[in-house]
Amino acid sequence: MKTVSILCVAVVAVALSACSGGKAPEAAKVAAPALESYATTRQVMLGLTIPASNLLFQLGDNKPKDDAGWEVVVATALTLAESGNLMLTGTRDLHQPEWTDFSRRLIEAAKKTAVAAQSKDVDQVLDAGNEIYEVCEACHQKYMPARAAEAPAPKT
Ligand code: HEC
């Protein structure tokens, strides 16, 4: 019964939107806010990427004791995935194919870790954690030397 009534609501909603020319009612729309960047890539690393990944990398020494503990692991993995999204937004996005690729790989590996954490499997979380680590390394190999080269030469 419940399913049927939900379906009815959906049908009515579709019918209504058809009547208004397919447009959603005005009140349901909120203009997307213009987002500003507050943190540099380094700050996202320090504030989010590093602490979140450390929790996942060190799970073997700090196994969750209960459901609430696992919920934190899942949330941490998904937040790490969001840090990949942050790499692709605002002033942090370098708009280069490899940058995009590394960021997406971080997102995918972190999502995989979240799935492993959902099944409460420490070994799988650590395996997925290795994939995360490979992405960290790969991105740094490409983009950290570039930063070093751009830095002014140290005064002697
Ligand atoms: C998409 C590229 C990219 C990915 C993926 C990435 N990083 Fe970074 N990371 C950078 C860049 C670029 C810097 C240098 C930022 C700067 O100093 O301006 C950096 C800096 C760092 C630093 C040095 C911070 C300092 O003290 O200056 C650490 C540590 C670090 N990242 C850890 C990680 C870890 C751990 C991961 C994976 C979970 C990761 N990063 C994933 C791009 C990336």
mmCIF file of C-alpha atoms and ligand atoms in Angstrom:
data_model
loop_
_atom_site.group_PDB
_atom_site.id
_atom_site.type_symbol
_atom_site.label_atom_id
_atom_site.label_comp_id
_atom_site.label_asym_id
_atom_site.label_seq_id
_atom_site.Cartn_x
_atom_site.Cartn_y
_atom_site.Cartn_z
ATOM 1 C CA MET A 1 0.000 0.000 0.000
ATOM 2 C CA LYS A 2 2.724 2.387 0.973
ATOM 3 C CA THR A 3 4.541 1.783 -2.300
ATOM 4 C CA VAL A 4 1.347 2.389 -4.221
ATOM 5 C CA SER A 5 0.687 5.724 -2.534
ATOM 6 C CA ILE A 6 4.303 6.810 -3.093
ATOM 7 C CA LEU A 7 3.890 5.906 -6.745
ATOM 8 C CA CYS A 8 0.692 7.951 -6.920
ATOM 9 C CA VAL A 9 2.473 10.966 -5.474
ATOM 10 C CA ALA A 10 5.236 10.519 -8.048
ATOM 11 C CA VAL A 11 2.739 10.275 -10.882
ATOM 12 C CA VAL A 12 0.913 13.390 -9.706
ATOM 13 C CA ALA A 13 4.218 15.239 -9.414
ATOM 14 C CA VAL A 14 5.183 14.295 -12.960
ATOM 15 C CA ALA A 15 1.734 15.308 -14.208
ATOM 16 C CA LEU A 16 1.975 18.666 -12.436
ATOM 17 C CA SER A 17 5.409 19.386 -13.827
ATOM 18 C CA ALA A 18 4.140 18.488 -17.277
ATOM 19 C CA CYS A 19 1.341 21.068 -16.834
ATOM 20 C CA SER A 20 3.850 23.774 -15.966
ATOM 21 C CA GLY A 21 5.824 23.058 -19.116
ATOM 22 C CA GLY A 22 8.235 20.633 -17.420
ATOM 23 C CA LYS A 23 9.647 23.295 -15.119
ATOM 24 C CA ALA A 24 9.922 22.715 -11.389
ATOM 25 C CA PRO A 25 7.772 25.052 -9.304
ATOM 26 C CA GLU A 26 9.556 28.351 -8.636
ATOM 27 C CA ALA A 27 9.637 27.881 -4.842
ATOM 28 C CA ALA A 28 11.550 24.590 -5.130
ATOM 29 C CA LYS A 29 14.495 26.277 -6.813
ATOM 30 C CA VAL A 30 17.385 27.741 -4.937
ATOM 31 C CA ALA A 31 20.123 29.403 -6.922
ATOM 32 C CA ALA A 32 23.461 27.644 -6.506
ATOM 33 C CA PRO A 33 25.589 29.831 -4.247
ATOM 34 C CA ALA A 34 28.840 31.128 -5.661
ATOM 35 C CA LEU A 35 31.432 29.064 -3.846
ATOM 36 C CA GLU A 36 34.728 30.561 -2.770
ATOM 37 C CA SER A 37 37.895 28.642 -1.999
ATOM 38 C CA TYR A 38 39.263 29.150 1.483
ATOM 39 C CA ALA A 39 41.918 26.456 1.724
ATOM 40 C CA THR A 40 44.927 25.922 -0.512
ATOM 41 C CA THR A 41 45.802 22.422 -1.697
ATOM 42 C CA ARG A 42 48.405 22.200 1.063
ATOM 43 C CA GLN A 43 45.825 23.190 3.676
ATOM 44 C CA VAL A 44 43.362 20.588 2.399
ATOM 45 C CA MET A 45 46.189 18.037 2.661
ATOM 46 C CA LEU A 46 47.043 19.089 6.212
ATOM 47 C CA GLY A 47 43.518 19.563 7.482
ATOM 48 C CA LEU A 48 41.650 16.773 5.766
ATOM 49 C CA THR A 49 43.515 14.392 3.432
ATOM 50 C CA ILE A 50 46.355 13.492 5.805
ATOM 51 C CA PRO A 51 44.358 12.973 9.025
ATOM 52 C CA ALA A 52 41.589 11.064 7.220
ATOM 53 C CA SER A 53 44.022 8.769 5.402
ATOM 54 C CA ASN A 54 46.055 8.207 8.582
ATOM 55 C CA LEU A 55 42.979 6.897 10.352
ATOM 56 C CA LEU A 56 42.429 4.422 7.489
ATOM 57 C CA PHE A 57 46.098 3.410 7.117
ATOM 58 C CA GLN A 58 46.365 2.737 10.864
ATOM 59 C CA LEU A 59 43.132 0.793 11.207
ATOM 60 C CA GLY A 60 45.044 -2.437 11.903
ATOM 61 C CA ASP A 61 46.316 -0.979 15.191
ATOM 62 C CA ASN A 62 43.049 0.657 16.073
ATOM 63 C CA LYS A 63 40.196 -1.663 15.101
ATOM 64 C CA PRO A 64 36.694 -0.286 15.678
ATOM 65 C CA LYS A 65 35.039 -1.858 18.701
ATOM 66 C CA ASP A 66 31.426 -1.348 17.704
ATOM 67 C CA ASP A 67 29.052 -0.106 15.003
ATOM 68 C CA ALA A 68 29.605 3.502 15.975
ATOM 69 C CA GLY A 69 33.352 3.008 15.465
ATOM 70 C CA TRP A 70 32.789 1.541 11.985
ATOM 71 C CA GLU A 71 30.449 4.383 11.139
ATOM 72 C CA VAL A 72 33.330 6.764 11.780
ATOM 73 C CA VAL A 73 35.588 4.720 9.474
ATOM 74 C CA VAL A 74 32.994 4.815 6.670
ATOM 75 C CA ALA A 75 32.519 8.546 7.199
ATOM 76 C CA THR A 76 36.271 9.127 7.191
ATOM 77 C CA ALA A 77 36.706 7.244 3.912
ATOM 78 C CA LEU A 78 33.889 9.218 2.278
ATOM 79 C CA THR A 79 35.294 12.482 3.618
ATOM 80 C CA LEU A 80 38.632 11.528 2.079
ATOM 81 C CA ALA A 81 36.757 11.048 -1.202
ATOM 82 C CA GLU A 82 35.389 14.569 -0.750
ATOM 83 C CA SER A 83 38.945 15.841 -0.393
ATOM 84 C CA GLY A 84 39.445 14.524 -3.942
ATOM 85 C CA ASN A 85 36.427 16.591 -4.984
ATOM 86 C CA LEU A 86 38.020 19.629 -3.345
ATOM 87 C CA MET A 87 41.101 19.108 -5.527
ATOM 88 C CA LEU A 88 38.819 19.530 -8.519
ATOM 89 C CA THR A 89 37.119 22.712 -7.390
ATOM 90 C CA GLY A 90 37.965 26.355 -6.918
ATOM 91 C CA THR A 91 41.495 27.655 -6.948
ATOM 92 C CA ARG A 92 42.907 24.178 -6.226
ATOM 93 C CA ASP A 93 41.901 22.724 -9.590
ATOM 94 C CA LEU A 94 44.870 22.833 -11.940
ATOM 95 C CA HIS A 95 42.691 21.892 -14.936
ATOM 96 C CA GLN A 96 45.239 19.390 -16.178
ATOM 97 C CA PRO A 97 44.308 15.872 -17.308
ATOM 98 C CA GLU A 98 46.696 14.165 -14.868
ATOM 99 C CA TRP A 99 45.560 16.309 -11.941
ATOM 100 C CA THR A 100 41.976 15.392 -12.719
ATOM 101 C CA ASP A 101 42.930 11.732 -13.056
ATOM 102 C CA PHE A 102 44.816 11.580 -9.732
ATOM 103 C CA SER A 103 41.985 13.346 -7.943
ATOM 104 C CA ARG A 104 39.414 10.965 -9.417
ATOM 105 C CA ARG A 105 41.564 7.973 -8.487
ATOM 106 C CA LEU A 106 41.715 9.242 -4.921
ATOM 107 C CA ILE A 107 37.927 9.521 -4.912
ATOM 108 C CA GLU A 108 37.481 5.992 -6.303
ATOM 109 C CA ALA A 109 39.990 4.375 -3.908
ATOM 110 C CA ALA A 110 38.415 6.173 -0.952
ATOM 111 C CA LYS A 111 34.925 5.059 -2.009
ATOM 112 C CA LYS A 112 36.183 1.491 -2.265
ATOM 113 C CA THR A 113 37.566 1.808 1.254
ATOM 114 C CA ALA A 114 34.170 3.030 2.462
ATOM 115 C CA VAL A 115 32.519 -0.066 0.975
ATOM 116 C CA ALA A 116 35.078 -2.284 2.751
ATOM 117 C CA ALA A 117 34.378 -0.430 5.995
ATOM 118 C CA GLN A 118 30.660 -0.919 5.507
ATOM 119 C CA SER A 119 31.268 -4.669 5.565
ATOM 120 C CA LYS A 120 33.500 -4.179 8.635
ATOM 121 C CA ASP A 121 36.434 -5.934 7.018
ATOM 122 C CA VAL A 122 39.740 -4.617 8.388
ATOM 123 C CA ASP A 123 41.891 -6.458 5.800
ATOM 124 C CA GLN A 124 39.847 -5.107 2.908
ATOM 125 C CA VAL A 125 40.064 -1.596 4.324
ATOM 126 C CA LEU A 126 43.840 -1.929 4.546
ATOM 127 C CA ASP A 127 44.054 -3.323 0.979
ATOM 128 C CA ALA A 128 41.993 -0.427 -0.331
ATOM 129 C CA GLY A 129 44.188 1.823 1.812
ATOM 130 C CA ASN A 130 47.207 0.628 -0.184
ATOM 131 C CA GLU A 131 45.471 1.798 -3.348
ATOM 132 C CA ILE A 132 44.863 5.173 -1.736
ATOM 133 C CA TYR A 133 48.518 5.409 -0.804
ATOM 134 C CA GLU A 134 49.615 4.661 -4.379
ATOM 135 C CA VAL A 135 47.496 7.574 -5.610
ATOM 136 C CA CYS A 136 48.965 9.944 -2.973
ATOM 137 C CA GLU A 137 52.438 8.948 -4.136
ATOM 138 C CA ALA A 138 51.645 9.187 -7.844
ATOM 139 C CA CYS A 139 50.177 12.675 -7.552
ATOM 140 C CA HIS A 140 53.064 13.904 -5.429
ATOM 141 C CA GLN A 141 55.620 12.481 -7.850
ATOM 142 C CA LYS A 142 54.112 14.543 -10.614
ATOM 143 C CA TYR A 143 53.100 17.689 -8.724
ATOM 144 C CA MET A 144 55.374 18.097 -5.725
ATOM 145 C CA PRO A 145 58.676 18.346 -7.690
ATOM 146 C CA ALA A 146 56.990 20.992 -9.819
ATOM 147 C CA ARG A 147 56.297 22.982 -6.672
ATOM 148 C CA ALA A 148 59.929 22.594 -5.585
ATOM 149 C CA ALA A 149 61.122 23.819 -8.990
ATOM 150 C CA GLU A 150 58.858 26.865 -8.796
ATOM 151 C CA ALA A 151 60.023 27.826 -5.318
ATOM 152 C CA PRO A 152 62.611 30.573 -5.209
ATOM 153 C CA ALA A 153 66.131 29.245 -4.846
ATOM 154 C CA PRO A 154 67.253 29.251 -1.232
ATOM 155 C CA LYS A 155 69.547 32.161 -0.352
ATOM 156 C CA THR A 156 73.057 31.057 0.417
HETATM 157 C C1 HEC B 1 45.625 15.327 -6.880
HETATM 158 C C2 HEC B 1 46.943 15.355 -6.315
HETATM 159 C C3 HEC B 1 47.197 14.930 -4.910
HETATM 160 C C4 HEC B 1 46.708 13.825 -4.270
HETATM 161 C C5 HEC B 1 45.787 12.755 -4.814
HETATM 162 C C6 HEC B 1 47.271 13.857 -2.948
HETATM 163 N N1 HEC B 1 48.064 14.958 -2.795
HETATM 164 FE FE1 HEC B 1 49.111 15.448 -1.116
HETATM 165 N N2 HEC B 1 49.777 17.112 -2.046
HETATM 166 C C7 HEC B 1 49.521 17.497 -3.332
HETATM 167 C C8 HEC B 1 50.197 18.723 -3.636
HETATM 168 C C9 HEC B 1 50.152 19.489 -4.944
HETATM 169 C C10 HEC B 1 50.917 19.079 -2.478
HETATM 170 C C11 HEC B 1 51.797 20.316 -2.289
HETATM 171 C C12 HEC B 1 50.928 21.480 -1.908
HETATM 172 C C13 HEC B 1 51.734 22.741 -1.653
HETATM 173 O O1 HEC B 1 52.657 22.723 -0.834
HETATM 174 O O2 HEC B 1 51.415 23.744 -2.277
HETATM 175 C C14 HEC B 1 50.638 18.029 -1.500
HETATM 176 C C15 HEC B 1 51.178 18.004 -0.223
HETATM 177 C C16 HEC B 1 51.099 16.951 0.645
HETATM 178 C C17 HEC B 1 51.851 16.805 1.855
HETATM 179 C C18 HEC B 1 52.911 17.807 2.372
HETATM 180 C C19 HEC B 1 52.250 18.833 3.257
HETATM 181 C C20 HEC B 1 53.270 19.844 3.774
HETATM 182 O O3 HEC B 1 53.608 19.744 4.952
HETATM 183 O O4 HEC B 1 53.691 20.685 2.993
HETATM 184 C C21 HEC B 1 51.502 15.631 2.432
HETATM 185 C C22 HEC B 1 52.064 15.006 3.713
HETATM 186 C C23 HEC B 1 50.460 15.051 1.589
HETATM 187 N N3 HEC B 1 50.248 15.873 0.503
HETATM 188 C C24 HEC B 1 49.793 13.865 1.876
HETATM 189 C C25 HEC B 1 48.899 13.273 1.011
HETATM 190 C C26 HEC B 1 48.238 12.020 1.270
HETATM 191 C C27 HEC B 1 48.411 11.187 2.520
HETATM 192 C C28 HEC B 1 47.471 11.743 0.175
HETATM 193 C C29 HEC B 1 46.601 10.567 -0.099
HETATM 194 C C30 HEC B 1 45.660 10.148 0.891
HETATM 195 C C31 HEC B 1 47.643 12.840 -0.759
HETATM 196 N N4 HEC B 1 48.505 13.753 -0.223
HETATM 197 C C32 HEC B 1 47.015 12.902 -1.991
HETATM 198 C C33 HEC B 1 48.710 16.828 -4.217
HETATM 199 C C34 HEC B 1 48.050 15.638 -3.969
#
